[in-house]
Amino acid sequence: MNGTAELIIDNKHLKLPMIVGSEGEVGLDVAALRNETGCITLDPAYGNTGACKSAITFIDGEKGILQYRGYDIAELAAKSNFIETSYLLIYGELPTSAQLAEFSCELTDNQMLHEGMRFLFEGFPTSAHPMGILSAMINAASSYFPNLLNGTERQTGFPRHAARLISQVRTIAAFSYRKAHGLPTIYPKSNLKYTANFLHMMFSSPNEDWVIQPEIVRALDLIFLLHADHEQNCSTATVRMVASSRANLFASASAGVCALWGPLHGGANQAVLEMLEEIHAEGDDGTRFLNEVKNKVGNRRLMGFGHRVYKNFDPRAVIIKEQCDKVLANLHKSDPLLDIAKKLEEIALNDDYFIARKLYPNVDFYSGIIMRAIGIPLDMFTVMFAIGRMPGWVANFKEVMEDPDGRIARPRQIYTGHTLRNYVAVEQRA
Ligand code: ACO
């Protein structure tokens, strides 16, 4: 489809060019709307608004399709790993073995935090949520690289800074966990791969190294890979918004962590587990809880269900559910929360309330059960999401930075407050 759409406002005709994406989706270009007609579009929560053109990730929510740079998520999940997929997202192509080796070297070379950051960790109370620590420390890390803001360095230093961010977010996350649990810090090891190294920093002790369990490493690596990008969601749009002001990579990513934190977004994986624990503690099998959800008692929601874009199924949820069964079998663990989750899913998928609203399990519904089986504490779940999403944010930052037509993002509004009125001195106010 090519051509224009016509908009008629008060007999004034405006031709809106149709922009067609590589998978056939169509956008109406309204860039001339305000100048030509004085009107703007109003689309709270952006359900119908394309904020950018992007070549990174494609989603067809109706068909349950997710592709990174043209590769299907199921194929990447089966054949690739988190680091190779990160390279793909950031640089647009799967790496050659030389490129992959160079990328891995950059990750290893940049995995240590500046020693000065240790003192910053000391300042947080043990009650601090690791997402708050993560966001603050990513931003703080940028203070040690003042050249990040320098025009030339922004261009030429990008590969190093990108690798530094992806590598250090893992170190910061593990340090946050150790700090919150009063445990001594464990430094990364250069001979370990990305995900194994993270688990080592989380679970080794000064006297004894965590014994690498390949199936656990693989399960967590898969969780990172499945979260690596998801086009213009709340946090990625935030990263692009901040990047559009030419803030540095670390500042933009730190803003992304804050946006991800909320329970309607990345915080949902923690909220799912809390919900399952509550149902279990009440001796419910999920039936009573679902009735409350449907009757909107206390505005409860079935956490881990529903998605703004996926309206049939979330392809990541299908992969992760299978992985969940595998991990529990490998670890010889059973989990009553998994039984409740399966029961909730079974009831909800056959219930008119959920069917009518096209609510299906999303990626967070089962990922929490895997993380719990691995031994990752509840308040670190959203941090795992942030580690996984980092390459997607980096790729989006790069796209913003390289856009020759890029301008600072600046939405408009329809003002609904008072019209002009006169100031009244305080003693004369009623
Ligand atoms: N449980 C029960 N009802 C729900 C749920 C849910 N999980 N999600 C949506 N609904 C209902 C709403 O109450 C509303 O019902 P109504 O028409 O009777 O008022 C209808 O479905 C539409 O809901 P919206 O909030 O308008 O849908 P929206 O697209 O804005 O929200 C969201 C999407 C935020 C994901 C929502 O489905 C939700 O809150 N889910 C639970 C939280 C969650 O799992 N978030 C993770 C998303 S995936 C991710 O970020 C990685």
Short mmCIF file of C-alpha atoms and ligand atoms in Angstrom, two decimals:
data_model
loop_
_atom_site.label_atom_id
_atom_site.label_comp_id
_atom_site.label_asym_id
_atom_site.label_seq_id
_atom_site.Cartn_x
_atom_site.Cartn_y
_atom_site.Cartn_z
CA MET A 1 0.00 0.00 0.00
CA ASN A 2 1.33 3.40 -0.99
CA GLY A 3 -0.27 6.76 -1.13
CA THR A 4 -1.96 9.30 1.05
CA ALA A 5 -4.91 9.52 3.39
CA GLU A 6 -7.06 12.61 3.36
CA LEU A 7 -8.16 14.44 6.48
CA ILE A 8 -10.92 17.02 6.25
CA ILE A 9 -11.27 19.57 9.05
CA ASP A 10 -13.75 22.42 8.56
CA ASN A 11 -13.67 21.91 4.82
CA LYS A 12 -9.90 22.12 4.83
CA HIS A 13 -8.33 19.09 3.12
CA LEU A 14 -4.98 17.77 4.28
CA LYS A 15 -3.14 14.93 2.59
CA LEU A 16 -1.35 12.67 5.06
CA PRO A 17 1.43 10.55 3.51
CA MET A 18 1.17 6.85 4.32
CA ILE A 19 4.41 5.36 5.61
CA VAL A 20 4.62 1.60 5.07
CA GLY A 21 6.99 -0.53 7.15
CA SER A 22 8.94 -3.52 5.85
CA GLU A 23 6.33 -5.93 7.25
CA GLY A 24 3.46 -3.95 5.73
CA GLU A 25 2.25 -2.00 8.75
CA VAL A 26 0.99 1.47 7.88
CA GLY A 27 1.44 4.80 9.63
CA LEU A 28 -0.12 8.12 8.74
CA ASP A 29 2.46 10.88 8.78
CA VAL A 30 0.85 13.75 10.70
CA ALA A 31 3.99 15.90 10.97
CA ALA A 32 2.34 18.73 9.00
CA LEU A 33 -0.95 18.58 10.92
CA ARG A 34 -0.47 21.40 13.41
CA ASN A 35 1.11 23.85 11.01
CA GLU A 36 -1.57 23.22 8.40
CA THR A 37 -4.68 22.94 10.59
CA GLY A 38 -3.79 24.09 14.12
CA CYS A 39 -4.86 20.66 15.44
CA ILE A 40 -2.79 17.98 17.10
CA THR A 41 -3.56 14.27 17.55
CA LEU A 42 -4.58 13.16 21.03
CA ASP A 43 -3.66 9.59 21.95
CA PRO A 44 -3.11 9.13 25.69
CA ALA A 45 -0.89 6.11 26.42
CA TYR A 46 0.13 6.13 22.73
CA GLY A 47 -1.94 3.09 21.72
CA ASN A 48 -2.12 4.41 18.14
CA THR A 49 0.98 6.54 17.94
CA GLY A 50 4.22 5.60 16.22
CA ALA A 51 6.97 7.68 17.80
CA CYS A 52 9.75 6.60 15.45
CA LYS A 53 10.80 4.37 12.59
CA SER A 54 12.97 1.54 13.87
CA ALA A 55 14.79 -1.38 12.25
CA ILE A 56 15.47 -3.31 15.45
CA THR A 57 12.47 -5.37 16.53
CA PHE A 58 9.24 -6.37 14.83
CA ILE A 59 6.12 -7.47 16.70
CA ASP A 60 2.80 -8.58 15.26
CA GLY A 61 0.66 -8.73 18.37
CA GLU A 62 -2.32 -10.31 16.62
CA LYS A 63 -0.28 -13.22 15.26
CA GLY A 64 2.08 -13.55 18.26
CA ILE A 65 5.20 -12.76 16.20
CA LEU A 66 8.39 -11.34 17.72
CA GLN A 67 11.53 -10.90 15.62
CA TYR A 68 14.87 -9.32 16.46
CA ARG A 69 16.45 -7.85 13.31
CA GLY A 70 14.36 -10.26 11.22
CA TYR A 71 15.16 -13.41 13.22
CA ASP A 72 12.28 -15.22 14.90
CA ILE A 73 12.51 -15.24 18.69
CA ALA A 74 11.90 -19.01 18.88
CA GLU A 75 14.83 -19.69 16.54
CA LEU A 76 17.14 -17.38 18.49
CA ALA A 77 15.99 -18.93 21.77
CA ALA A 78 16.78 -22.42 20.45
CA LYS A 79 20.08 -21.68 18.68
CA SER A 80 21.65 -18.48 19.95
CA ASN A 81 22.61 -17.08 23.33
CA PHE A 82 22.23 -13.75 25.11
CA ILE A 83 25.57 -12.24 24.10
CA GLU A 84 25.35 -13.17 20.42
CA THR A 85 21.77 -11.85 20.37
CA SER A 86 22.91 -8.64 22.08
CA TYR A 87 25.42 -8.08 19.28
CA LEU A 88 22.71 -8.76 16.71
CA LEU A 89 20.38 -6.21 18.28
CA ILE A 90 22.99 -3.49 18.61
CA TYR A 91 24.85 -3.90 15.32
CA GLY A 92 22.07 -5.29 13.11
CA GLU A 93 23.74 -8.55 11.98
CA LEU A 94 24.78 -11.78 13.65
CA PRO A 95 28.50 -11.47 14.43
CA THR A 96 31.27 -13.37 12.68
CA SER A 97 33.39 -15.40 15.08
CA ALA A 98 36.03 -12.61 15.07
CA GLN A 99 33.40 -9.96 15.86
CA LEU A 100 31.92 -12.11 18.61
CA ALA A 101 35.36 -12.69 20.13
CA GLU A 102 36.05 -8.95 20.07
CA PHE A 103 32.67 -8.17 21.66
CA SER A 104 33.28 -10.79 24.38
CA CYS A 105 36.72 -9.28 25.04
CA GLU A 106 35.21 -5.80 25.42
CA LEU A 107 32.65 -7.21 27.88
CA THR A 108 35.37 -8.88 29.94
CA ASP A 109 37.72 -5.89 29.82
CA ASN A 110 34.98 -3.58 31.10
CA GLN A 111 33.36 -5.77 33.73
CA MET A 112 35.05 -4.20 36.77
CA LEU A 113 33.47 -1.17 38.39
CA HIS A 114 35.59 1.80 39.37
CA GLU A 115 36.74 1.20 42.97
CA GLY A 116 35.16 4.54 43.92
CA MET A 117 31.75 3.02 43.33
CA ARG A 118 32.19 0.67 46.27
CA PHE A 119 31.75 3.65 48.58
CA LEU A 120 28.54 4.62 46.84
CA PHE A 121 27.13 1.13 47.46
CA GLU A 122 27.90 1.60 51.15
CA GLY A 123 25.52 4.58 51.30
CA PHE A 124 22.36 2.60 50.53
CA PRO A 125 20.26 1.22 53.38
CA THR A 126 19.86 -2.58 53.36
CA SER A 127 16.13 -2.02 52.75
CA ALA A 128 16.81 -0.32 49.39
CA HIS A 129 15.11 -1.95 46.41
CA PRO A 130 17.78 -3.26 44.01
CA MET A 131 16.07 -1.45 41.09
CA GLY A 132 16.64 1.86 42.89
CA ILE A 133 20.28 0.94 43.47
CA LEU A 134 20.66 -0.23 39.86
CA SER A 135 19.28 2.97 38.39
CA ALA A 136 21.36 5.19 40.69
CA MET A 137 24.55 3.22 40.13
CA ILE A 138 24.24 3.09 36.33
CA ASN A 139 23.89 6.86 36.35
CA ALA A 140 26.75 7.17 38.85
CA ALA A 141 28.97 4.99 36.64
CA SER A 142 28.75 7.64 33.91
CA SER A 143 30.55 10.05 36.26
CA TYR A 144 33.68 7.97 35.80
CA PHE A 145 33.63 8.43 32.02
CA PRO A 146 33.31 12.19 31.49
CA ASN A 147 34.06 11.76 27.78
CA LEU A 148 30.65 10.12 27.34
CA LEU A 149 29.23 13.57 26.71
CA ASN A 150 31.92 14.60 24.29
CA GLY A 151 30.76 14.68 20.65
CA THR A 152 33.63 12.66 19.18
CA GLU A 153 33.65 10.13 22.01
CA ARG A 154 29.90 9.62 21.61
CA GLN A 155 30.63 8.37 18.09
CA THR A 156 33.99 6.61 18.22
CA GLY A 157 33.77 5.34 21.79
CA PHE A 158 30.29 3.84 21.35
CA PRO A 159 31.28 0.14 21.05
CA ARG A 160 33.38 0.36 24.22
CA HIS A 161 30.73 2.26 26.19
CA ALA A 162 27.99 -0.08 24.98
CA ALA A 163 30.01 -3.13 26.10
CA ARG A 164 30.87 -1.39 29.35
CA LEU A 165 27.22 -0.74 30.14
CA ILE A 166 26.08 -4.29 29.29
CA SER A 167 28.93 -5.77 31.29
CA GLN A 168 28.75 -3.46 34.29
CA VAL A 169 25.00 -3.64 34.75
CA ARG A 170 25.54 -7.30 35.62
CA THR A 171 28.28 -6.44 38.13
CA ILE A 172 26.19 -3.66 39.68
CA ALA A 173 23.17 -5.98 39.93
CA ALA A 174 25.16 -8.70 41.70
CA PHE A 175 26.82 -6.17 44.05
CA SER A 176 23.36 -4.74 44.91
CA TYR A 177 22.15 -8.19 45.86
CA ARG A 178 25.22 -8.89 48.02
CA LYS A 179 24.91 -5.48 49.68
CA ALA A 180 21.18 -5.91 50.39
CA HIS A 181 21.86 -9.30 51.99
CA GLY A 182 24.86 -8.16 54.00
CA LEU A 183 27.19 -10.46 52.02
CA PRO A 184 30.77 -9.69 50.97
CA THR A 185 31.24 -8.55 47.39
CA ILE A 186 32.38 -11.17 44.88
CA TYR A 187 34.34 -9.85 41.92
CA PRO A 188 33.77 -11.09 38.35
CA LYS A 189 36.10 -13.71 36.85
CA SER A 190 37.58 -13.18 33.42
CA ASN A 191 37.37 -16.86 32.44
CA LEU A 192 33.61 -17.08 32.89
CA LYS A 193 31.00 -16.30 30.22
CA TYR A 194 28.45 -13.55 30.80
CA THR A 195 25.62 -15.40 32.55
CA ALA A 196 27.81 -17.87 34.45
CA ASN A 197 29.87 -14.91 35.67
CA PHE A 198 26.75 -13.20 36.97
CA LEU A 199 25.67 -16.32 38.86
CA HIS A 200 29.21 -16.59 40.27
CA MET A 201 29.04 -13.00 41.59
CA MET A 202 25.62 -13.72 43.08
CA PHE A 203 26.20 -17.09 44.70
CA SER A 204 29.92 -17.73 45.27
CA SER A 205 31.40 -17.05 48.70
CA PRO A 206 34.94 -15.84 49.46
CA ASN A 207 35.84 -19.46 50.36
CA GLU A 208 33.88 -21.44 47.84
CA ASP A 209 33.00 -20.87 44.20
CA TRP A 210 29.45 -21.47 43.02
CA VAL A 211 29.46 -24.77 41.15
CA ILE A 212 28.42 -24.07 37.58
CA GLN A 213 25.23 -25.92 36.67
CA PRO A 214 24.88 -25.65 32.88
CA GLU A 215 21.09 -26.03 32.93
CA ILE A 216 20.75 -23.11 35.36
CA VAL A 217 23.12 -20.97 33.31
CA ARG A 218 21.16 -21.83 30.16
CA ALA A 219 17.79 -21.07 31.79
CA LEU A 220 18.88 -17.62 33.00
CA ASP A 221 20.64 -16.88 29.71
CA LEU A 222 17.37 -17.68 27.94
CA ILE A 223 15.44 -15.33 30.24
CA PHE A 224 17.93 -12.55 29.37
CA LEU A 225 17.63 -13.33 25.63
CA LEU A 226 13.82 -13.35 25.67
CA HIS A 227 13.80 -9.94 27.37
CA ALA A 228 16.50 -8.40 25.18
CA ASP A 229 14.21 -6.09 23.23
CA HIS A 230 10.53 -5.43 22.71
CA GLU A 231 10.18 -2.35 20.51
CA GLN A 232 8.53 0.81 21.84
CA ASN A 233 7.36 -0.22 25.31
CA CYS A 234 7.32 2.13 28.32
CA SER A 235 11.01 1.76 29.25
CA THR A 236 12.46 1.70 25.72
CA ALA A 237 10.39 4.73 24.77
CA THR A 238 11.78 6.40 27.91
CA VAL A 239 15.35 5.57 26.88
CA ARG A 240 14.72 7.05 23.42
CA MET A 241 13.07 10.12 24.92
CA VAL A 242 16.04 10.80 27.20
CA ALA A 243 18.54 10.00 24.43
CA SER A 244 16.79 12.49 22.13
CA SER A 245 17.98 15.30 24.41
CA ARG A 246 21.53 14.01 23.72
CA ALA A 247 21.94 12.75 27.29
CA ASN A 248 24.63 10.08 27.51
CA LEU A 249 24.11 6.33 27.16
CA PHE A 250 24.34 5.60 30.89
CA ALA A 251 21.89 8.38 31.84
CA SER A 252 19.43 7.14 29.20
CA ALA A 253 19.69 3.54 30.42
CA SER A 254 19.29 4.63 34.03
CA ALA A 255 15.99 6.33 33.09
CA GLY A 256 14.96 3.08 31.37
CA VAL A 257 15.51 1.17 34.63
CA CYS A 258 13.17 3.58 36.47
CA ALA A 259 10.46 3.16 33.83
CA LEU A 260 10.85 -0.62 33.92
CA TRP A 261 10.47 -0.79 37.71
CA GLY A 262 6.67 -0.33 37.84
CA PRO A 263 4.39 -3.35 38.40
CA LEU A 264 2.52 -2.76 35.14
CA HIS A 265 5.80 -3.20 33.24
CA GLY A 266 9.00 -4.99 34.33
CA GLY A 267 7.88 -5.10 37.96
CA ALA A 268 5.17 -7.56 36.91
CA ASN A 269 7.48 -10.57 37.38
CA GLN A 270 7.85 -9.71 41.07
CA ALA A 271 4.11 -8.96 41.32
CA VAL A 272 3.25 -12.37 39.79
CA LEU A 273 5.22 -14.23 42.45
CA GLU A 274 3.75 -12.10 45.24
CA MET A 275 0.29 -12.86 43.88
CA LEU A 276 0.99 -16.61 43.71
CA GLU A 277 2.42 -16.59 47.23
CA GLU A 278 -0.64 -14.78 48.53
CA ILE A 279 -3.02 -17.24 46.85
CA HIS A 280 -1.00 -20.14 48.27
CA ALA A 281 -0.92 -18.65 51.78
CA GLU A 282 -4.70 -18.26 51.71
CA GLY A 283 -5.17 -21.92 50.78
CA ASP A 284 -6.92 -20.90 47.56
CA ASP A 285 -6.29 -22.86 44.36
CA GLY A 286 -6.78 -19.67 42.34
CA THR A 287 -10.55 -19.89 41.85
CA ARG A 288 -11.46 -17.39 44.58
CA PHE A 289 -8.74 -15.01 43.47
CA LEU A 290 -9.93 -15.06 39.85
CA ASN A 291 -13.48 -14.28 40.93
CA GLU A 292 -12.18 -11.21 42.73
CA VAL A 293 -10.25 -10.17 39.64
CA LYS A 294 -13.30 -10.54 37.41
CA ASN A 295 -15.46 -8.59 39.86
CA LYS A 296 -12.71 -5.99 40.06
CA VAL A 297 -12.57 -6.30 43.86
CA GLY A 298 -9.96 -3.75 44.95
CA ASN A 299 -9.05 -3.37 41.25
CA ARG A 300 -7.09 -6.61 41.42
CA ARG A 301 -5.50 -7.90 38.26
CA LEU A 302 -4.21 -11.29 37.28
CA MET A 303 -0.57 -10.27 37.15
CA GLY A 304 1.40 -11.75 34.27
CA PHE A 305 -1.69 -11.69 32.08
CA GLY A 306 -2.50 -9.20 29.35
CA HIS A 307 -0.37 -7.12 27.06
CA ARG A 308 -0.84 -3.87 25.20
CA VAL A 309 0.36 -5.43 21.96
CA TYR A 310 -0.09 -9.23 22.11
CA LYS A 311 -3.74 -10.08 21.71
CA ASN A 312 -3.53 -13.84 21.09
CA PHE A 313 -0.41 -15.07 22.80
CA ASP A 314 3.00 -13.82 23.84
CA PRO A 315 5.56 -16.01 21.99
CA ARG A 316 8.04 -15.49 24.82
CA ALA A 317 5.55 -16.96 27.32
CA VAL A 318 5.27 -20.16 25.28
CA ILE A 319 9.07 -20.65 25.30
CA ILE A 320 9.43 -19.76 28.95
CA LYS A 321 6.65 -22.08 30.10
CA GLU A 322 8.42 -25.02 28.45
CA GLN A 323 11.72 -23.94 30.03
CA CYS A 324 10.05 -23.68 33.42
CA ASP A 325 9.00 -27.33 33.35
CA LYS A 326 12.52 -28.32 32.21
CA VAL A 327 14.31 -26.37 34.95
CA LEU A 328 12.14 -27.74 37.73
CA ALA A 329 12.59 -31.30 36.39
CA ASN A 330 16.38 -30.85 36.11
CA LEU A 331 16.64 -29.48 39.61
CA HIS A 332 14.29 -32.19 40.88
CA LYS A 333 12.09 -29.49 42.34
CA SER A 334 8.35 -29.21 42.53
CA ASP A 335 6.79 -25.88 43.32
CA PRO A 336 3.24 -25.45 44.59
CA LEU A 337 3.26 -21.98 43.04
CA LEU A 338 3.75 -23.55 39.60
CA ASP A 339 0.66 -25.68 40.21
CA ILE A 340 -1.32 -22.56 41.12
CA ALA A 341 0.02 -20.72 38.06
CA LYS A 342 -1.05 -23.58 35.79
CA LYS A 343 -4.48 -23.68 37.38
CA LEU A 344 -4.90 -19.90 36.99
CA GLU A 345 -3.86 -20.13 33.34
CA GLU A 346 -6.22 -23.01 32.65
CA ILE A 347 -9.22 -21.26 34.21
CA ALA A 348 -8.43 -17.86 32.69
CA LEU A 349 -7.92 -19.17 29.16
CA ASN A 350 -11.42 -20.66 29.24
CA ASP A 351 -13.16 -17.77 30.98
CA ASP A 352 -15.29 -15.22 29.12
CA TYR A 353 -13.85 -12.27 31.08
CA PHE A 354 -10.31 -13.00 29.85
CA ILE A 355 -11.34 -14.21 26.39
CA ALA A 356 -13.40 -11.07 25.70
CA ARG A 357 -10.52 -8.82 26.70
CA LYS A 358 -7.91 -10.92 24.87
CA LEU A 359 -5.89 -11.48 28.01
CA TYR A 360 -3.22 -14.19 27.77
CA PRO A 361 -0.14 -15.06 29.83
CA ASN A 362 2.76 -12.72 29.12
CA VAL A 363 6.50 -13.37 29.54
CA ASP A 364 6.35 -12.59 33.24
CA PHE A 365 3.83 -15.25 34.15
CA TYR A 366 6.36 -18.09 34.27
CA SER A 367 9.77 -16.37 34.37
CA GLY A 368 9.45 -15.70 38.11
CA ILE A 369 8.99 -19.40 38.87
CA ILE A 370 12.24 -20.21 37.02
CA MET A 371 14.11 -17.45 38.85
CA ARG A 372 12.75 -18.67 42.18
CA ALA A 373 13.94 -22.22 41.38
CA ILE A 374 17.40 -20.85 40.55
CA GLY A 375 17.51 -19.11 43.94
CA ILE A 376 17.19 -15.51 42.78
CA PRO A 377 15.38 -13.50 45.44
CA LEU A 378 12.06 -11.87 44.64
CA ASP A 379 13.23 -8.27 44.74
CA MET A 380 15.91 -9.10 42.12
CA PHE A 381 13.42 -10.34 39.50
CA THR A 382 12.95 -6.98 37.82
CA VAL A 383 16.72 -6.46 37.93
CA MET A 384 17.05 -9.65 35.83
CA PHE A 385 14.67 -8.09 33.33
CA ALA A 386 16.80 -4.91 33.26
CA ILE A 387 20.00 -6.89 32.62
CA GLY A 388 18.26 -8.66 29.75
CA ARG A 389 16.78 -5.48 28.28
CA MET A 390 20.07 -3.56 28.29
CA PRO A 391 21.14 -4.50 24.70
CA GLY A 392 17.72 -3.45 23.42
CA TRP A 393 18.08 -0.07 25.10
CA VAL A 394 21.62 0.28 23.74
CA ALA A 395 20.40 -0.55 20.22
CA ASN A 396 17.59 2.01 20.50
CA PHE A 397 19.98 4.63 21.88
CA LYS A 398 22.29 4.01 18.90
CA GLU A 399 19.40 4.37 16.48
CA VAL A 400 18.42 7.72 18.02
CA MET A 401 22.02 8.91 17.95
CA GLU A 402 22.50 7.94 14.30
CA ASP A 403 19.21 9.36 13.02
CA PRO A 404 20.21 12.22 10.68
CA ASP A 405 16.74 13.78 11.12
CA GLY A 406 16.67 13.21 14.88
CA ARG A 407 15.11 15.99 16.96
CA ILE A 408 14.46 16.25 20.67
CA ALA A 409 11.25 14.37 21.53
CA ARG A 410 8.62 16.82 22.67
CA PRO A 411 4.96 15.73 22.79
CA ARG A 412 2.17 18.28 22.93
CA GLN A 413 -0.97 18.33 25.07
CA ILE A 414 -4.54 19.53 25.15
CA TYR A 415 -4.70 21.99 28.03
CA THR A 416 -7.76 21.51 30.28
CA GLY A 417 -6.88 23.87 33.17
CA HIS A 418 -8.11 27.39 34.02
CA THR A 419 -8.18 30.07 31.38
CA LEU A 420 -6.38 33.33 32.20
CA ARG A 421 -7.30 34.83 35.58
CA ASN A 422 -5.96 37.58 37.84
CA TYR A 423 -3.71 37.08 40.84
CA VAL A 424 -5.43 37.70 44.21
CA ALA A 425 -3.33 38.72 47.24
CA VAL A 426 -3.30 36.08 50.03
CA GLU A 427 -5.22 38.23 52.55
CA GLN A 428 -8.04 38.71 50.05
CA ARG A 429 -8.49 35.02 49.25
CA ALA A 430 -11.58 33.35 50.71
N1 ACO B 1 -6.21 -8.97 34.87
C1 ACO B 1 -7.51 -8.64 34.83
N2 ACO B 1 -8.04 -7.73 33.99
C2 ACO B 1 -7.20 -7.14 33.14
C3 ACO B 1 -5.84 -7.44 33.11
C4 ACO B 1 -5.35 -8.40 34.00
N3 ACO B 1 -4.06 -8.74 34.02
N4 ACO B 1 -5.24 -6.69 32.15
C5 ACO B 1 -6.21 -5.95 31.61
N5 ACO B 1 -7.40 -6.22 32.21
C6 ACO B 1 -8.71 -5.67 31.86
C7 ACO B 1 -8.86 -4.25 32.35
O1 ACO B 1 -9.39 -4.21 33.66
C8 ACO B 1 -9.80 -3.69 31.31
O2 ACO B 1 -11.08 -4.18 31.61
P1 ACO B 1 -12.40 -3.28 31.36
O3 ACO B 1 -12.50 -3.16 29.86
O4 ACO B 1 -13.50 -4.05 31.98
O5 ACO B 1 -12.13 -1.97 32.03
C9 ACO B 1 -9.34 -4.35 30.01
O6 ACO B 1 -8.76 -5.60 30.43
C10 ACO B 1 -8.32 -3.55 29.23
O7 ACO B 1 -7.22 -3.25 30.12
P2 ACO B 1 -6.22 -2.05 29.93
O8 ACO B 1 -5.62 -1.70 31.25
O9 ACO B 1 -6.91 -0.94 29.19
O10 ACO B 1 -5.15 -2.68 28.97
P3 ACO B 1 -3.73 -2.06 28.66
O11 ACO B 1 -3.37 -2.47 27.29
O12 ACO B 1 -3.67 -0.61 28.99
O13 ACO B 1 -2.78 -2.78 29.74
C11 ACO B 1 -1.28 -4.23 30.78
C12 ACO B 1 -1.83 -3.73 29.44
C13 ACO B 1 -0.72 -3.06 31.59
C14 ACO B 1 -0.13 -5.20 30.49
C15 ACO B 1 -2.42 -4.94 31.55
O14 ACO B 1 -2.90 -6.05 30.82
C16 ACO B 1 -1.99 -5.38 32.95
O15 ACO B 1 -2.09 -4.59 33.89
N6 ACO B 1 -1.51 -6.65 33.11
C17 ACO B 1 -1.03 -7.12 34.40
C18 ACO B 1 0.38 -6.58 34.62
C19 ACO B 1 1.39 -7.29 33.77
O16 ACO B 1 1.42 -8.52 33.67
N7 ACO B 1 2.28 -6.50 33.15
C20 ACO B 1 3.38 -7.03 32.32
C21 ACO B 1 3.18 -6.66 30.88
S1 ACO B 1 4.40 -7.41 29.91
C22 ACO B 1 5.79 -6.52 30.21
O17 ACO B 1 5.79 -5.36 30.48
C23 ACO B 1 7.02 -7.26 30.13
#
